[in-house]
């Protein structure tokens, strides 16, 4: 069945950028605002990111990915946007006509303005040309994250991770907590690409080796991965002949970069950056095709979902102003994460209580230096004496499904593996639990509940 709709603003993509664009368009006066999301629920990649640390900039609060997605969805709905899931956009013309495949059949939309909030995709093995056989057991880090966190499928038991960006580091921790042995994280460059806090909390906390100036140069195995060859790299990142050594493993995770997703925009003739594949925009987030705007990771891969949200609000607002013939608003200055990246420095604690990411040191007398507020001193002293970590994971629901949860407060760092063993012995929850409610009361005997952080994921 073919349906046709005429709307003011259509937003392609229902992640944090698209939801913020919907809110921005409505607040700027657009009456009919439609979000088309190809997945079964809006929120984008946030739905599978169980870890906390989102929202520090935009909400001034540390949230998990599902919690951030829930807030963004509620704000878009409260603004009056129409959110359609299971809608795959297959065509976009320069005249701002879109065709999408939905559960009810084909949907054609004539829009007054369009916002591209299509996000990005992961680089694969083919993109980095690792030679060798083609066995099972090789995943991009995001694919592995999706399988574990939303489908309850373990990807392997002896794991090598290539790439030390934040997603690779976070998956090293997640796999370890789920009982896998992460043999190492290999990084082609001389310094890790992720945040210092993630190197510390995802690798150092679990004694996971980090091999710098090192990359995977060969794959071994027939049906299933049996091992990889690791080689040292020169200052230009090229493998050094004769330095290869085999490491036996059954799984390789690739965390080797992201590429803006712009196939739909290219159909409409928008200009793309030849190097990054990002949409080229003017200071108002408008592409080279009038009336088509772009925001977030479809323009440039960004450090934080918070920055994507900020851009999305501007892009949506300008789409509405374009329709009304009003002056467009310049986008906020390009933002970057203030938190330090690279190797943690001995004796220095990077505070995670706010986006500033102050590097705090403690004097022999126990006084804090380098912090801009009392939170930095409090955090540094806690790290020095009794470090604690918020535990994020999933719980099974009777009848199928996974509920994302987190500990209501930080657990002692040295109790995390024991806590996961306790959770593995718990029976499935009889039914889903509302967001923010206790899924289990004090399962660890520490006076700390497990709290639901999002809607259940039902494996298909």
Short mmCIF file of C-alpha atoms in Angstrom, two decimals:
data_model
loop_
_atom_site.label_atom_id
_atom_site.label_comp_id
_atom_site.label_asym_id
_atom_site.label_seq_id
_atom_site.Cartn_x
_atom_site.Cartn_y
_atom_site.Cartn_z
CA UNK A 1 0.00 0.00 0.00
CA UNK A 2 1.32 3.46 -0.91
CA UNK A 3 0.68 6.37 1.42
CA UNK A 4 1.53 10.04 0.91
CA UNK A 5 2.07 12.73 3.53
CA UNK A 6 2.91 16.41 3.36
CA UNK A 7 4.85 17.67 6.36
CA UNK A 8 6.83 20.73 7.35
CA UNK A 9 10.04 19.02 8.48
CA UNK A 10 11.14 15.41 8.00
CA UNK A 11 14.09 14.15 10.04
CA UNK A 12 15.92 11.07 8.82
CA UNK A 13 17.21 9.20 11.86
CA UNK A 14 15.87 8.95 15.39
CA UNK A 15 19.08 9.00 17.40
CA UNK A 16 20.04 11.83 19.77
CA UNK A 17 20.56 14.25 16.87
CA UNK A 18 17.27 13.43 15.17
CA UNK A 19 15.24 13.61 18.37
CA UNK A 20 16.81 16.96 19.27
CA UNK A 21 16.14 18.21 15.74
CA UNK A 22 12.48 17.29 16.11
CA UNK A 23 12.28 19.20 19.36
CA UNK A 24 14.10 22.18 17.84
CA UNK A 25 11.85 22.27 14.78
CA UNK A 26 8.69 22.23 16.85
CA UNK A 27 9.96 24.90 19.21
CA UNK A 28 10.82 27.09 16.22
CA UNK A 29 7.26 26.94 14.90
CA UNK A 30 7.08 23.95 12.51
CA UNK A 31 3.64 22.36 12.94
CA UNK A 32 4.11 18.95 11.31
CA UNK A 33 7.42 17.36 12.25
CA UNK A 34 8.08 13.73 11.36
CA UNK A 35 11.00 11.55 12.46
CA UNK A 36 11.69 8.42 10.40
CA UNK A 37 13.75 5.80 12.25
CA UNK A 38 14.66 2.46 10.66
CA UNK A 39 15.02 0.54 13.94
CA UNK A 40 12.16 -0.66 16.14
CA UNK A 41 12.71 2.13 18.67
CA UNK A 42 14.22 5.58 18.62
CA UNK A 43 17.43 6.40 20.46
CA UNK A 44 19.93 5.07 17.97
CA UNK A 45 23.17 3.59 19.25
CA UNK A 46 22.38 4.82 22.77
CA UNK A 47 20.02 1.90 23.32
CA UNK A 48 22.90 -0.58 23.31
CA UNK A 49 25.36 1.61 25.29
CA UNK A 50 24.72 0.38 28.82
CA UNK A 51 27.65 2.29 30.35
CA UNK A 52 27.23 5.63 32.07
CA UNK A 53 28.94 8.94 31.34
CA UNK A 54 26.38 10.34 28.87
CA UNK A 55 24.59 13.61 29.61
CA UNK A 56 27.32 15.41 31.56
CA UNK A 57 27.21 18.39 29.18
CA UNK A 58 23.55 18.59 28.16
CA UNK A 59 21.79 17.33 31.30
CA UNK A 60 24.56 17.99 33.85
CA UNK A 61 24.10 14.43 35.08
CA UNK A 62 25.82 11.12 34.37
CA UNK A 63 23.36 8.88 32.50
CA UNK A 64 23.57 5.53 30.78
CA UNK A 65 22.86 5.37 27.05
CA UNK A 66 19.30 4.05 27.49
CA UNK A 67 18.56 6.73 30.10
CA UNK A 68 19.79 9.47 27.74
CA UNK A 69 17.74 8.00 24.87
CA UNK A 70 14.61 7.93 27.06
CA UNK A 71 14.97 11.60 27.98
CA UNK A 72 15.54 12.61 24.36
CA UNK A 73 12.48 10.64 23.24
CA UNK A 74 10.26 12.15 25.92
CA UNK A 75 11.40 15.67 25.02
CA UNK A 76 10.64 15.12 21.32
CA UNK A 77 7.20 13.71 22.12
CA UNK A 78 6.45 16.51 24.57
CA UNK A 79 7.33 19.03 21.84
CA UNK A 80 4.72 17.42 19.56
CA UNK A 81 6.86 15.52 17.07
CA UNK A 82 5.59 12.40 15.29
CA UNK A 83 8.05 9.50 15.75
CA UNK A 84 7.75 6.63 13.26
CA UNK A 85 9.91 3.54 13.79
CA UNK A 86 10.54 0.66 11.42
CA UNK A 87 10.75 3.20 8.57
CA UNK A 88 13.72 2.77 6.22
CA UNK A 89 14.26 5.80 4.00
CA UNK A 90 15.30 4.61 0.54
CA UNK A 91 15.16 7.80 -1.52
CA UNK A 92 15.58 11.56 -1.11
CA UNK A 93 15.34 14.06 -3.95
CA UNK A 94 16.69 17.64 -4.13
CA UNK A 95 13.03 18.74 -4.04
CA UNK A 96 12.85 17.23 -0.52
CA UNK A 97 10.63 14.30 -1.42
CA UNK A 98 11.35 11.14 0.58
CA UNK A 99 10.35 7.51 0.09
CA UNK A 100 10.52 5.07 2.97
CA UNK A 101 9.59 1.44 3.51
CA UNK A 102 7.42 0.97 6.60
CA UNK A 103 5.46 -1.85 8.18
CA UNK A 104 2.33 -0.50 6.50
CA UNK A 105 3.96 -0.28 3.06
CA UNK A 106 5.63 2.52 1.13
CA UNK A 107 5.40 6.03 2.55
CA UNK A 108 6.13 9.07 0.39
CA UNK A 109 6.65 12.39 2.15
CA UNK A 110 6.84 15.84 0.63
CA UNK A 111 8.74 17.95 3.13
CA UNK A 112 9.28 21.66 3.33
CA UNK A 113 12.68 20.99 4.88
CA UNK A 114 14.75 17.91 5.75
CA UNK A 115 17.27 17.21 8.50
CA UNK A 116 19.77 14.41 7.98
CA UNK A 117 20.57 12.83 11.36
CA UNK A 118 21.76 9.53 9.94
CA UNK A 119 24.72 9.04 12.25
CA UNK A 120 27.73 6.95 11.30
CA UNK A 121 28.83 3.38 10.67
CA UNK A 122 31.87 1.37 11.72
CA UNK A 123 34.91 0.62 9.61
CA UNK A 124 35.14 -3.09 8.88
CA UNK A 125 37.97 -5.53 8.24
CA UNK A 126 37.63 -4.83 4.53
CA UNK A 127 38.22 -1.12 5.11
CA UNK A 128 41.58 -1.75 6.78
CA UNK A 129 42.55 -4.74 4.60
CA UNK A 130 43.81 -7.28 7.15
CA UNK A 131 45.09 -10.27 5.14
CA UNK A 132 44.34 -13.90 5.94
CA UNK A 133 41.37 -16.26 5.97
CA UNK A 134 37.74 -15.31 6.52
CA UNK A 135 36.58 -17.29 9.57
CA UNK A 136 33.72 -16.62 11.97
CA UNK A 137 34.57 -14.70 15.11
CA UNK A 138 35.51 -11.30 13.66
CA UNK A 139 33.18 -8.47 14.67
CA UNK A 140 33.12 -4.74 14.74
CA UNK A 141 32.99 -3.54 18.35
CA UNK A 142 29.52 -2.03 17.92
CA UNK A 143 28.12 -5.25 16.48
CA UNK A 144 29.50 -7.21 19.42
CA UNK A 145 28.04 -4.64 21.80
CA UNK A 146 24.63 -5.01 20.18
CA UNK A 147 24.72 -8.81 20.33
CA UNK A 148 25.69 -8.89 24.01
CA UNK A 149 23.65 -5.98 25.35
CA UNK A 150 20.41 -6.38 23.42
CA UNK A 151 20.32 -10.01 22.28
CA UNK A 152 22.10 -11.82 25.12
CA UNK A 153 24.53 -13.48 22.68
CA UNK A 154 28.15 -13.91 23.79
CA UNK A 155 30.59 -13.37 20.91
CA UNK A 156 33.56 -15.36 22.23
CA UNK A 157 35.77 -16.36 25.16
CA UNK A 158 39.36 -15.45 24.19
CA UNK A 159 39.27 -11.98 22.67
CA UNK A 160 41.72 -9.61 21.02
CA UNK A 161 40.56 -6.03 20.44
CA UNK A 162 42.12 -3.91 17.69
CA UNK A 163 41.72 -0.19 18.33
CA UNK A 164 41.77 1.79 21.59
CA UNK A 165 39.01 4.29 20.98
CA UNK A 166 36.38 4.52 23.68
CA UNK A 167 34.12 1.83 22.21
CA UNK A 168 37.01 -0.64 22.09
CA UNK A 169 37.97 0.14 25.69
CA UNK A 170 34.38 -0.11 26.91
CA UNK A 171 33.91 -3.46 25.19
CA UNK A 172 37.10 -4.76 26.84
CA UNK A 173 35.45 -4.12 30.21
CA UNK A 174 32.05 -5.42 29.15
CA UNK A 175 33.44 -8.70 27.82
CA UNK A 176 35.54 -9.20 30.95
CA UNK A 177 32.53 -8.65 33.19
CA UNK A 178 30.61 -11.21 31.12
CA UNK A 179 33.30 -13.84 31.72
CA UNK A 180 35.46 -13.59 28.60
CA UNK A 181 39.25 -13.28 28.71
CA UNK A 182 40.38 -10.16 26.87
CA UNK A 183 43.94 -11.04 25.91
CA UNK A 184 44.92 -7.51 24.89
CA UNK A 185 43.94 -4.27 23.22
CA UNK A 186 46.23 -3.44 20.29
CA UNK A 187 46.62 0.15 19.08
CA UNK A 188 48.40 1.10 15.86
CA UNK A 189 49.39 4.53 17.21
CA UNK A 190 51.83 5.29 20.04
CA UNK A 191 49.03 6.53 22.32
CA UNK A 192 45.51 5.24 23.00
CA UNK A 193 42.67 7.08 21.28
CA UNK A 194 40.15 6.90 24.12
CA UNK A 195 39.67 8.88 27.30
CA UNK A 196 42.17 8.50 30.12
CA UNK A 197 39.30 7.50 32.42
CA UNK A 198 38.39 4.63 30.08
CA UNK A 199 41.97 3.40 29.81
CA UNK A 200 42.08 3.38 33.60
CA UNK A 201 38.62 1.97 34.35
CA UNK A 202 38.27 -0.43 31.40
CA UNK A 203 41.83 -1.78 31.09
CA UNK A 204 43.85 -1.05 34.21
CA UNK A 205 41.00 -2.04 36.54
CA UNK A 206 41.02 -5.54 35.00
CA UNK A 207 44.74 -5.90 34.21
CA UNK A 208 44.08 -6.03 30.45
CA UNK A 209 47.30 -5.47 28.47
CA UNK A 210 47.48 -2.46 26.12
CA UNK A 211 49.93 -2.90 23.24
CA UNK A 212 50.78 0.46 21.64
CA UNK A 213 52.37 0.86 18.19
CA UNK A 214 50.95 -2.56 17.42
CA UNK A 215 48.41 -3.87 14.92
CA UNK A 216 46.88 -7.06 13.54
CA UNK A 217 48.63 -8.17 10.34
CA UNK A 218 47.17 -11.62 9.72
CA UNK A 219 44.13 -13.77 10.49
CA UNK A 220 44.34 -17.52 11.19
CA UNK A 221 41.53 -20.05 11.13
CA UNK A 222 39.15 -21.88 8.81
CA UNK A 223 35.58 -22.07 10.11
CA UNK A 224 36.29 -20.21 13.36
CA UNK A 225 39.03 -17.74 14.21
CA UNK A 226 42.02 -19.51 15.74
CA UNK A 227 44.44 -16.65 16.19
CA UNK A 228 45.87 -13.37 14.93
CA UNK A 229 49.33 -12.09 14.13
CA UNK A 230 50.34 -8.94 16.02
CA UNK A 231 53.11 -6.76 14.59
CA UNK A 232 54.82 -3.61 15.82
CA UNK A 233 54.32 -0.44 13.79
CA UNK A 234 56.67 2.38 12.85
CA UNK A 235 55.98 6.10 13.58
CA UNK A 236 53.83 6.24 10.42
CA UNK A 237 51.68 3.32 11.62
CA UNK A 238 53.11 0.83 9.12
CA UNK A 239 53.81 -2.76 10.27
CA UNK A 240 57.50 -3.49 10.84
CA UNK A 241 58.59 -6.64 8.97
CA UNK A 242 59.85 -9.45 11.17
CA UNK A 243 58.04 -8.31 14.33
CA UNK A 244 54.95 -10.51 13.92
CA UNK A 245 53.92 -12.87 16.71
CA UNK A 246 50.91 -15.13 16.86
CA UNK A 247 48.29 -14.83 19.60
CA UNK A 248 45.74 -17.61 19.83
CA UNK A 249 42.15 -16.36 20.23
CA UNK A 250 38.63 -17.19 19.10
CA UNK A 251 37.36 -13.62 18.65
CA UNK A 252 38.67 -10.37 17.17
CA UNK A 253 36.86 -7.09 17.78
CA UNK A 254 37.57 -4.18 15.45
CA UNK A 255 37.31 -0.68 16.89
CA UNK A 256 39.05 1.10 14.06
CA UNK A 257 37.03 4.21 13.36
CA UNK A 258 33.65 5.51 12.23
CA UNK A 259 32.39 6.88 8.92
CA UNK A 260 29.48 9.36 8.56
CA UNK A 261 26.44 7.67 6.97
CA UNK A 262 25.33 9.76 3.99
CA UNK A 263 24.03 7.54 1.21
CA UNK A 264 20.58 9.14 1.38
CA UNK A 265 22.00 12.66 1.29
CA UNK A 266 24.21 11.76 -1.66
CA UNK A 267 21.08 10.78 -3.62
CA UNK A 268 19.84 14.34 -3.21
CA UNK A 269 23.14 15.73 -4.44
CA UNK A 270 24.52 17.18 -1.21
CA UNK A 271 28.28 17.79 -1.14
CA UNK A 272 30.30 15.33 0.92
CA UNK A 273 33.77 15.71 2.36
CA UNK A 274 36.00 13.49 0.21
CA UNK A 275 38.11 12.46 3.20
CA UNK A 276 35.53 11.81 5.90
CA UNK A 277 32.29 11.24 3.91
CA UNK A 278 30.68 13.83 6.18
CA UNK A 279 28.00 16.19 4.90
CA UNK A 280 29.45 19.61 4.10
CA UNK A 281 27.35 22.34 5.72
CA UNK A 282 27.38 26.10 6.06
CA UNK A 283 27.47 27.87 9.47
CA UNK A 284 23.71 27.23 9.77
CA UNK A 285 24.04 23.45 9.28
CA UNK A 286 22.48 23.69 5.81
CA UNK A 287 23.97 21.44 3.15
CA UNK A 288 24.72 22.45 -0.44
CA UNK A 289 21.07 21.65 -1.32
CA UNK A 290 18.75 24.40 0.01
CA UNK A 291 16.34 23.18 2.64
CA UNK A 292 18.34 20.05 3.51
CA UNK A 293 20.22 20.30 6.80
CA UNK A 294 22.59 17.89 8.57
CA UNK A 295 23.75 17.48 12.14
CA UNK A 296 25.85 15.34 14.44
CA UNK A 297 27.77 12.33 13.19
CA UNK A 298 26.42 12.64 9.65
CA UNK A 299 28.56 15.82 9.45
CA UNK A 300 31.53 14.80 11.57
CA UNK A 301 32.01 12.01 14.07
CA UNK A 302 31.68 13.66 17.49
CA UNK A 303 33.05 12.79 20.92
CA UNK A 304 29.82 12.94 22.89
CA UNK A 305 26.11 12.38 22.29
CA UNK A 306 25.58 15.67 24.15
CA UNK A 307 27.26 17.58 21.30
CA UNK A 308 25.11 15.75 18.75
CA UNK A 309 22.02 16.87 20.68
CA UNK A 310 23.13 20.51 20.68
CA UNK A 311 23.70 20.45 16.91
CA UNK A 312 20.41 18.66 16.32
CA UNK A 313 18.44 21.36 18.11
CA UNK A 314 20.05 24.02 15.91
CA UNK A 315 19.52 22.06 12.68
CA UNK A 316 15.86 21.40 13.48
CA UNK A 317 15.26 25.01 14.43
CA UNK A 318 16.85 26.23 11.21
CA UNK A 319 14.77 23.80 9.15
CA UNK A 320 11.65 25.44 10.60
CA UNK A 321 13.05 28.94 10.02
CA UNK A 322 13.86 28.03 6.40
CA UNK A 323 10.19 27.20 5.87
CA UNK A 324 9.09 30.47 7.42
CA UNK A 325 11.57 32.60 5.52
CA UNK A 326 13.22 33.70 8.76
CA UNK A 327 16.94 34.32 9.33
CA UNK A 328 18.81 31.16 10.26
CA UNK A 329 20.69 30.77 13.54
CA UNK A 330 24.41 29.96 13.43
CA UNK A 331 25.30 26.63 14.94
CA UNK A 332 27.16 26.65 18.27
CA UNK A 333 30.96 26.61 18.06
CA UNK A 334 32.36 23.21 17.14
CA UNK A 335 32.61 21.32 20.40
CA UNK A 336 35.18 18.80 21.59
CA UNK A 337 35.42 16.73 24.72
CA UNK A 338 37.40 18.53 27.42
CA UNK A 339 38.27 15.31 29.20
CA UNK A 340 41.85 14.18 28.69
CA UNK A 341 42.64 11.41 26.20
CA UNK A 342 45.61 9.09 26.16
CA UNK A 343 47.55 7.28 28.87
CA UNK A 344 46.71 8.05 32.49
CA UNK A 345 49.54 9.89 34.22
CA UNK A 346 50.99 8.36 37.41
CA UNK A 347 49.67 10.11 40.47
CA UNK A 348 47.07 12.07 38.49
CA UNK A 349 43.33 11.43 38.65
CA UNK A 350 41.06 12.66 35.87
CA UNK A 351 37.81 13.72 37.53
CA UNK A 352 34.66 12.38 35.86
CA UNK A 353 32.09 14.31 37.88
CA UNK A 354 31.64 17.05 35.23
CA UNK A 355 32.64 17.71 31.60
CA UNK A 356 35.76 19.70 32.54
CA UNK A 357 37.65 16.52 33.37
CA UNK A 358 40.09 18.22 35.74
CA UNK A 359 43.40 16.44 36.32
CA UNK A 360 43.75 16.30 40.07
CA UNK A 361 46.83 15.43 42.14
CA UNK A 362 47.03 14.92 45.89
CA UNK A 363 49.92 16.42 47.84
CA UNK A 364 51.71 14.35 50.51
CA UNK A 365 49.55 16.21 53.01
CA UNK A 366 46.41 14.97 51.23
CA UNK A 367 45.47 18.31 49.67
CA UNK A 368 44.04 18.38 46.13
CA UNK A 369 45.62 20.42 43.34
CA UNK A 370 44.34 21.03 39.82
CA UNK A 371 40.63 20.79 40.58
CA UNK A 372 38.20 23.61 39.80
CA UNK A 373 35.60 22.57 42.37
CA UNK A 374 35.21 20.44 45.53
CA UNK A 375 33.92 17.50 43.46
CA UNK A 376 37.39 17.02 41.99
CA UNK A 377 39.01 16.78 45.41
CA UNK A 378 36.30 14.40 46.63
CA UNK A 379 36.71 12.16 43.58
CA UNK A 380 40.53 12.11 43.74
CA UNK A 381 40.51 11.16 47.42
CA UNK A 382 37.99 8.42 46.78
CA UNK A 383 40.11 7.03 43.93
CA UNK A 384 43.18 7.07 46.18
CA UNK A 385 41.56 5.27 49.11
CA UNK A 386 38.44 3.33 48.11
CA UNK A 387 37.68 3.53 44.37
CA UNK A 388 34.12 2.72 43.37
CA UNK A 389 32.49 1.97 40.02
CA UNK A 390 28.88 2.05 38.82
CA UNK A 391 28.05 -1.42 37.50
CA UNK A 392 25.97 -1.50 34.32
CA UNK A 393 24.67 -4.71 32.78
CA UNK A 394 21.45 -6.47 31.75
CA UNK A 395 19.07 -8.85 33.53
CA UNK A 396 17.00 -11.54 31.85
CA UNK A 397 13.22 -11.26 31.92
CA UNK A 398 11.08 -14.40 32.17
CA UNK A 399 9.57 -15.13 28.79
CA UNK A 400 12.38 -13.39 26.91
CA UNK A 401 13.99 -9.99 26.83
CA UNK A 402 16.79 -8.12 28.55
CA UNK A 403 16.42 -5.22 30.95
CA UNK A 404 19.31 -2.70 31.12
CA UNK A 405 20.23 -1.92 34.72
CA UNK A 406 22.85 -0.11 36.78
CA UNK A 407 23.83 -0.09 40.41
CA UNK A 408 22.18 2.79 42.27
CA UNK A 409 25.60 3.79 43.59
CA UNK A 410 29.20 2.83 42.96
CA UNK A 411 30.39 -0.60 44.07
CA UNK A 412 33.89 -1.16 45.44
CA UNK A 413 36.13 -1.62 42.42
CA UNK A 414 37.48 -4.94 43.67
CA UNK A 415 33.94 -6.34 44.03
CA UNK A 416 32.82 -5.93 40.40
CA UNK A 417 33.66 -9.45 39.21
CA UNK A 418 32.10 -10.95 42.35
CA UNK A 419 28.99 -8.82 41.78
CA UNK A 420 28.63 -10.17 38.24
CA UNK A 421 28.88 -13.74 39.56
CA UNK A 422 26.05 -12.97 41.98
CA UNK A 423 23.90 -11.59 39.17
CA UNK A 424 24.49 -14.66 37.01
CA UNK A 425 22.91 -16.82 39.74
CA UNK A 426 19.77 -14.72 40.02
CA UNK A 427 16.56 -16.05 38.42
CA UNK A 428 15.02 -14.07 35.53
CA UNK A 429 12.84 -11.14 36.50
CA UNK A 430 9.16 -12.17 36.45
CA UNK A 431 8.25 -9.05 34.45
CA UNK A 432 9.77 -5.79 33.17
CA UNK A 433 10.48 -3.00 35.64
CA UNK A 434 9.73 0.68 35.05
CA UNK A 435 12.67 2.94 34.32
CA UNK A 436 14.20 4.20 37.56
CA UNK A 437 12.60 1.49 39.69
CA UNK A 438 14.57 -1.15 41.59
CA UNK A 439 14.90 -4.36 39.59
CA UNK A 440 16.59 -6.12 42.52
CA UNK A 441 16.83 -4.88 46.08
CA UNK A 442 20.39 -5.04 47.45
CA UNK A 443 21.53 -8.18 45.57
CA UNK A 444 25.15 -7.71 46.70
CA UNK A 445 24.54 -7.24 50.42
CA UNK A 446 26.00 -3.72 50.26
CA UNK A 447 22.79 -1.73 50.58
CA UNK A 448 22.88 -0.89 46.86
CA UNK A 449 19.95 -1.71 44.58
CA UNK A 450 19.99 -2.51 40.87
CA UNK A 451 17.90 0.09 39.02
CA UNK A 452 16.26 -0.24 35.60
CA UNK A 453 17.76 2.22 33.10
CA UNK A 454 15.62 1.67 30.03
CA UNK A 455 13.00 -0.33 28.19
CA UNK A 456 13.52 -4.07 27.79
CA UNK A 457 15.22 -5.26 24.62
CA UNK A 458 13.45 -8.25 23.12
CA UNK A 459 15.85 -10.41 21.05
CA UNK A 460 14.49 -11.27 17.64
#
